[in-house]
Amino acid sequence: MKNKRILSWIMTMGIVIAGMEVCAGCKKGEVIVPDSTRFDVDFNAMDTYMTLTAYGKNAESGLEKAKTRIQEVEGIFSVTDENSDIYKINHRETEQIAISDEVMNVLGEALTISERTSGNFDISIYPVLREWGFTTGEYQVPEESVLQELLQKVDYTKISVDSDEKTVTLADGMEVDFGAIAKGYSGDMAVAALKEAEVTSALLNLGGNIQALGEKPDGSSWNVAIKDPVFTSEYMGVLSVKDKAVITSGGYERYFEDRDGNTWSHIIDPSTGYSADSGTMSITIVGTSGMEADALSTAMYVSGIEKASEYWKTYGGFDMVIITKEEEVYVTEGIKEDFTLMGNYKDKQVHIIEK
Ligand code: ADP
Ligand code: MG
């Protein structure tokens, strides 16, 4: 009995002493969470499945805040939710519509990328996207004449923003869709929420859009794998990143097959009204802004490798991994040391795109 009490006393002392050592200088009552303590949340949002992982202090509460923020962004940018800001733009009763700073910010980025790609990226592609059935899942190959008619309404130059008045004006019949950019933006907002909660290490998977906050708890980089665009349950390479968004667009992601066996993807070339077919199977963007990386992945996929390389040389600030239809791999020089081939691509040569 006595021995037991002594043992429990020693154990208590041991814990207290250990605690005091770790807690030297910290506030009274503060709970010490080892850096490696991991929390996860997963949920459906923005038409996809998301898994958020964070480590260390405030990880659990930070993740809840990040999740809430993503749901908020979803509520703002949804095309179908009648209460969303975008729904209000598309179902406008007046020519000029008041918009929030948040919508203004994302719209501004979208229009910049539209200008820089001469309209290969165009959020007013929505009427065409709907005709193909990509908004409902009731797929069809539209008549050429119908596409031509709808393309009359697709023109980002007819979207004008008044940043002083905080309004947007669209030409008659135009509709917009932020499907190529809002998810990336929500990743930025989730990271901001985590940072605000003083979380320093997290990896967010927003339906394949990866957003890394800081580094792994052991101080090493995160390893982010890129899908093999043919055998999509396998991976073709891995990127080592810290504090970056890694976002891929590919024709294999969402598509349908018509009666003749042709496949049609949900990324539309606004110059034709048909699925983009510029010679690439997938383009991955690595950058510091999730919003920009998301928009660019779509924009560069439509543009193709030549124009994407030109864009990168002109504007920079991001890196790319491009897989062509011939299964050739191109990587911009900024990440050449951080990229490793794997799987079916293991023995291939990586072509470096240089400035
Ligand atoms: P995912 O959403 O599967 O990750 P993307 O980021 O490439 O893929 O976005 C595809 C979405 O972008 C489409 O579902 C559609 O809403 C929108 N979209 C399609 N083509 C274009 C385009 N040329 N410009 C801007 N947005 C587009
Ligand atoms: Mg995108």
XYZ file of C-alpha atoms and ligand atoms in Angstrom:
383
model
C 0.000 0.000 0.000
C 2.717 2.356 1.097
C 4.841 1.423 -1.933
C 1.939 2.120 -4.231
C 1.494 5.575 -2.786
C 5.190 6.301 -3.163
C 5.078 5.089 -6.742
C 2.134 7.282 -7.579
C 3.881 10.199 -5.873
C 7.026 9.593 -7.957
C 4.997 9.303 -11.130
C 3.132 12.504 -10.373
C 6.404 14.245 -9.642
C 7.889 12.810 -12.799
C 5.083 14.177 -14.937
C 5.122 17.525 -13.224
C 8.872 17.817 -13.552
C 8.775 16.782 -17.209
C 5.924 19.211 -17.753
C 7.826 21.988 -16.053
C 10.835 21.365 -18.223
C 8.852 21.521 -21.473
C 6.758 24.368 -20.183
C 9.624 26.599 -19.045
C 8.493 30.146 -19.690
C 4.951 29.307 -20.776
C 1.770 30.705 -19.255
C 0.093 29.042 -16.276
C -2.480 26.499 -17.352
C -1.223 26.349 -20.945
C -1.572 22.898 -22.500
C 1.506 21.665 -24.272
C 0.689 20.019 -27.570
C 3.625 18.256 -29.222
C 4.322 19.599 -32.726
C 3.581 16.205 -34.195
C 0.009 15.944 -32.783
C -2.196 15.592 -35.820
C -5.846 16.459 -36.419
C -7.967 15.895 -39.530
C -11.355 17.051 -40.727
C -13.053 15.881 -43.887
C -16.241 17.079 -45.505
C -17.892 17.766 -48.832
C -17.808 21.304 -50.159
C -17.657 22.978 -53.582
C -18.728 19.842 -55.369
C -15.801 17.846 -54.024
C -14.371 15.967 -51.054
C -11.956 17.859 -48.838
C -9.489 16.625 -46.201
C -7.732 19.144 -44.011
C -4.824 18.088 -41.778
C -3.064 20.266 -39.230
C -0.420 19.700 -36.563
C 0.433 21.077 -33.157
C -1.003 23.920 -31.125
C -4.592 24.963 -31.959
C -4.709 22.457 -34.818
C -8.197 21.189 -33.967
C -9.862 24.571 -33.455
C -7.928 26.045 -36.399
C -9.260 23.321 -38.681
C -12.838 24.069 -37.625
C -12.285 27.725 -38.518
C -10.733 26.764 -41.860
C -13.694 24.506 -42.648
C -16.181 27.255 -41.764
C -14.311 29.705 -43.989
C -14.380 27.277 -46.941
C -18.134 26.834 -46.481
C -18.546 30.609 -46.429
C -16.616 30.968 -49.676
C -18.744 28.196 -51.187
C -21.861 30.136 -50.198
C -20.594 33.263 -51.933
C -19.383 31.714 -55.194
C -21.946 28.965 -55.816
C -23.735 29.278 -59.181
C -26.738 27.282 -57.997
C -27.354 28.580 -54.453
C -30.038 31.272 -54.750
C -28.481 33.226 -51.913
C -25.000 33.391 -53.400
C -23.469 36.596 -54.705
C -22.833 34.923 -58.046
C -26.450 33.787 -58.366
C -27.460 37.403 -57.784
C -25.118 38.552 -60.555
C -26.462 35.943 -62.991
C -30.099 36.695 -62.133
C -29.695 40.455 -62.029
C -32.573 42.847 -62.466
C -30.468 45.957 -62.863
C -27.522 46.441 -65.185
C -25.158 47.407 -62.410
C -24.776 45.085 -59.435
C -23.177 45.892 -56.095
C -20.492 43.368 -55.113
C -18.502 42.689 -51.951
C -14.750 43.297 -51.659
C -14.310 39.551 -51.657
C -16.093 39.025 -54.972
C -14.303 42.068 -56.378
C -10.943 40.585 -55.469
C -11.586 37.198 -57.126
C -13.293 38.782 -60.138
C -10.288 41.096 -60.540
C -7.897 38.130 -60.619
C -10.116 36.282 -63.103
C -10.240 39.277 -65.454
C -6.467 39.804 -65.237
C -5.852 36.211 -66.314
C -8.477 36.555 -69.064
C -6.645 39.590 -70.443
C -3.237 37.931 -70.203
C -4.483 34.824 -72.042
C -6.566 36.764 -74.595
C -9.691 35.050 -73.318
C -8.520 31.429 -73.039
C -9.640 31.881 -69.470
C -13.132 33.352 -69.382
C -15.594 33.060 -66.487
C -18.436 34.002 -68.846
C -18.116 30.539 -70.480
C -20.986 29.417 -68.226
C -23.852 29.311 -70.810
C -21.713 27.013 -72.984
C -20.764 24.818 -70.046
C -24.445 24.416 -69.180
C -25.376 23.474 -72.746
C -22.874 20.613 -72.552
C -24.579 19.454 -69.352
C -21.533 19.952 -67.139
C -23.608 21.859 -64.603
C -26.226 19.115 -64.195
C -24.586 15.866 -65.316
C -27.078 15.515 -68.179
C -24.404 15.475 -70.810
C -24.877 16.113 -74.529
C -22.797 17.245 -77.486
C -24.448 20.516 -78.531
C -25.246 21.438 -82.148
C -22.555 23.578 -83.704
C -25.106 26.333 -84.446
C -26.225 26.363 -80.802
C -22.632 26.706 -79.641
C -22.031 29.603 -82.031
C -25.137 31.321 -80.720
C -24.095 30.849 -77.088
C -20.534 31.981 -77.760
C -21.971 35.419 -78.613
C -22.532 35.789 -74.875
C -19.003 34.743 -73.907
C -16.741 37.772 -73.704
C -14.859 38.828 -70.600
C -14.274 42.315 -72.098
C -17.979 42.945 -71.582
C -17.614 42.564 -67.823
C -16.755 45.909 -66.302
C -15.858 46.529 -62.704
C -16.125 49.892 -60.986
C -13.786 49.532 -58.022
C -14.751 52.886 -56.465
C -18.460 52.227 -56.612
C -17.898 48.498 -55.965
C -20.163 47.400 -58.760
C -19.987 45.114 -61.775
C -21.789 45.491 -65.093
C -22.324 42.657 -67.573
C -23.699 42.768 -71.105
C -27.198 41.409 -71.656
C -27.580 37.646 -71.313
C -24.116 37.084 -69.881
C -23.594 34.683 -66.965
C -20.476 33.929 -64.968
C -19.113 30.907 -63.118
C -16.140 30.840 -60.750
C -15.639 27.066 -60.977
C -12.055 27.471 -62.150
C -10.920 29.839 -59.425
C -13.141 29.753 -56.297
C -11.775 26.488 -54.929
C -8.231 27.843 -55.073
C -9.397 31.019 -53.366
C -11.084 28.982 -50.632
C -7.719 27.264 -50.027
C -6.078 30.661 -49.463
C -8.840 31.588 -47.056
C -8.494 28.289 -45.180
C -4.757 28.881 -44.814
C -5.431 32.426 -43.581
C -7.864 31.064 -40.970
C -5.262 28.552 -39.779
C -2.569 31.227 -39.578
C -4.906 33.427 -37.582
C -5.333 30.526 -35.160
C -1.511 30.385 -34.967
C -1.296 27.020 -36.692
C 2.030 26.759 -38.497
C 1.903 23.312 -40.103
C -0.979 22.021 -42.235
C -1.725 20.221 -45.464
C -5.084 20.842 -47.105
C -6.481 18.643 -49.850
C -9.419 20.417 -51.457
C -10.504 17.759 -53.924
C -7.051 17.430 -55.415
C -6.131 21.096 -55.000
C -3.305 20.942 -52.465
C -2.497 23.817 -50.181
C 0.498 23.463 -47.869
C 0.964 25.711 -44.853
C 4.518 25.850 -43.566
C 6.454 22.615 -43.372
C 5.990 19.188 -41.805
C 6.314 19.093 -38.005
C 9.804 17.553 -38.410
C 10.904 20.543 -40.498
C 10.979 18.734 -43.835
C 8.996 19.617 -46.969
C 5.600 18.186 -47.863
C 5.549 15.609 -50.636
C 2.716 16.225 -53.073
C 2.115 13.577 -55.732
C 0.817 14.359 -59.225
C -1.623 11.928 -60.814
C -0.752 9.833 -63.837
C -3.241 11.317 -66.346
C -3.816 7.921 -68.017
C -3.773 5.503 -65.077
C -5.455 7.945 -62.731
C -5.173 5.812 -59.627
C -1.395 5.999 -59.986
C 1.086 8.855 -59.690
C 3.612 10.148 -62.218
C 5.749 12.322 -59.973
C 6.177 13.974 -56.643
C 6.823 17.583 -55.727
C 8.519 18.678 -52.555
C 7.001 21.961 -51.317
C 6.658 24.312 -48.355
C 4.029 27.063 -48.108
C 2.687 26.474 -51.625
C -0.485 25.670 -53.504
C -0.214 22.761 -55.969
C -3.165 22.685 -58.356
C -3.731 20.503 -61.407
C -6.162 20.761 -64.315
C -6.566 17.851 -66.681
C -8.996 16.551 -69.228
C -9.261 13.304 -67.272
C -10.745 14.962 -64.188
C -14.350 15.464 -65.237
C -15.572 14.310 -68.627
C -18.146 12.189 -70.417
C -18.043 9.868 -73.394
C -20.461 10.330 -76.309
C -22.064 7.577 -78.429
C -19.122 7.586 -80.839
C -16.635 7.067 -78.037
C -15.319 10.646 -78.044
C -14.519 12.070 -74.631
C -15.417 15.640 -73.709
C -13.938 17.384 -70.680
C -15.370 20.202 -68.570
C -12.608 22.633 -69.514
C -13.913 24.579 -72.483
C -11.922 26.497 -75.075
C -13.854 29.781 -75.347
C -12.631 30.265 -78.921
C -14.490 27.151 -80.123
C -17.084 26.228 -77.488
C -15.691 22.654 -77.427
C -13.548 20.978 -74.781
C -10.024 22.365 -74.749
C -7.686 20.236 -76.814
C -4.337 21.977 -76.857
C -2.067 18.959 -76.695
C -1.657 18.582 -72.939
C -3.070 15.914 -70.636
C -2.527 17.848 -67.445
C -0.963 21.032 -66.168
C 0.015 21.494 -62.532
C 0.651 24.954 -61.152
C 2.835 25.505 -58.081
C 2.493 28.949 -56.555
C 1.980 30.979 -53.427
C -1.597 32.008 -54.240
C -4.190 29.221 -54.444
C -6.550 31.543 -56.279
C -3.981 32.319 -58.975
C -2.757 28.715 -59.193
C -6.315 27.427 -59.670
C -7.180 29.945 -62.379
C -3.824 29.397 -64.087
C -4.159 25.610 -64.113
C -7.344 25.969 -66.157
C -6.032 28.872 -68.233
C -2.732 27.145 -69.106
C -4.522 23.878 -69.899
C -6.658 25.708 -72.468
C -3.626 27.624 -73.778
C -1.302 24.640 -74.362
C 2.403 24.276 -73.703
C 3.719 26.961 -76.102
C 1.495 29.740 -74.835
C 1.768 28.529 -71.228
C 5.575 28.767 -71.469
C 5.282 32.269 -72.951
C 2.940 33.279 -70.147
C 5.342 31.918 -67.535
C 8.278 33.770 -69.103
C 6.331 37.036 -69.262
C 4.614 37.084 -65.862
C 6.366 34.414 -63.749
C 5.682 34.089 -60.035
C 4.706 30.422 -60.308
C 5.985 27.099 -61.662
C 4.458 24.327 -63.780
C 4.586 20.617 -64.468
C 3.142 19.863 -67.901
C 2.344 16.416 -69.315
C 1.756 16.425 -73.062
C -0.432 13.999 -74.984
C 2.774 12.280 -76.075
C 3.456 11.687 -72.363
C 6.432 14.034 -72.380
C 7.072 15.865 -69.111
C 8.024 19.559 -68.954
C 8.934 21.377 -65.746
C 9.768 25.051 -65.297
C 13.258 25.654 -63.945
C 12.097 27.058 -60.564
C 11.060 23.601 -59.322
C 13.441 21.334 -61.213
C 15.234 20.370 -57.981
C 11.929 19.716 -56.198
C 10.351 17.357 -58.696
C 10.920 13.589 -58.999
C 9.355 11.213 -61.513
C 7.726 8.016 -60.307
C 5.470 5.124 -61.361
C 5.120 4.629 -65.121
C 7.077 7.848 -65.673
C 10.077 6.831 -63.550
C 12.517 6.344 -66.423
C 11.423 9.286 -68.538
C 13.400 12.414 -69.176
C 12.200 15.708 -67.713
C 12.397 18.635 -70.129
C 13.214 21.880 -68.357
C 11.505 25.088 -69.456
C 13.963 27.956 -68.928
C 13.470 31.702 -68.883
P -11.568 21.326 -61.255
O -12.675 22.233 -60.848
O -12.013 19.976 -61.684
O -10.456 21.277 -60.291
P -10.587 23.397 -63.013
O -9.963 24.190 -61.925
O -9.782 23.264 -64.240
O -10.965 21.939 -62.572
O -11.953 24.115 -63.337
C -12.863 23.630 -64.256
C -14.092 24.494 -64.184
O -13.790 25.784 -64.695
C -15.245 24.026 -65.028
O -16.068 23.125 -64.339
C -15.966 25.326 -65.326
O -16.767 25.696 -64.226
C -14.834 26.318 -65.443
N -14.300 26.523 -66.810
C -14.270 25.673 -67.866
N -13.617 26.195 -68.911
C -13.223 27.433 -68.514
C -12.502 28.496 -69.147
N -12.034 28.397 -70.382
N -12.292 29.617 -68.422
C -12.732 29.746 -67.152
N -13.410 28.804 -66.513
C -13.656 27.644 -67.175
Mg -8.605 25.731 -62.041
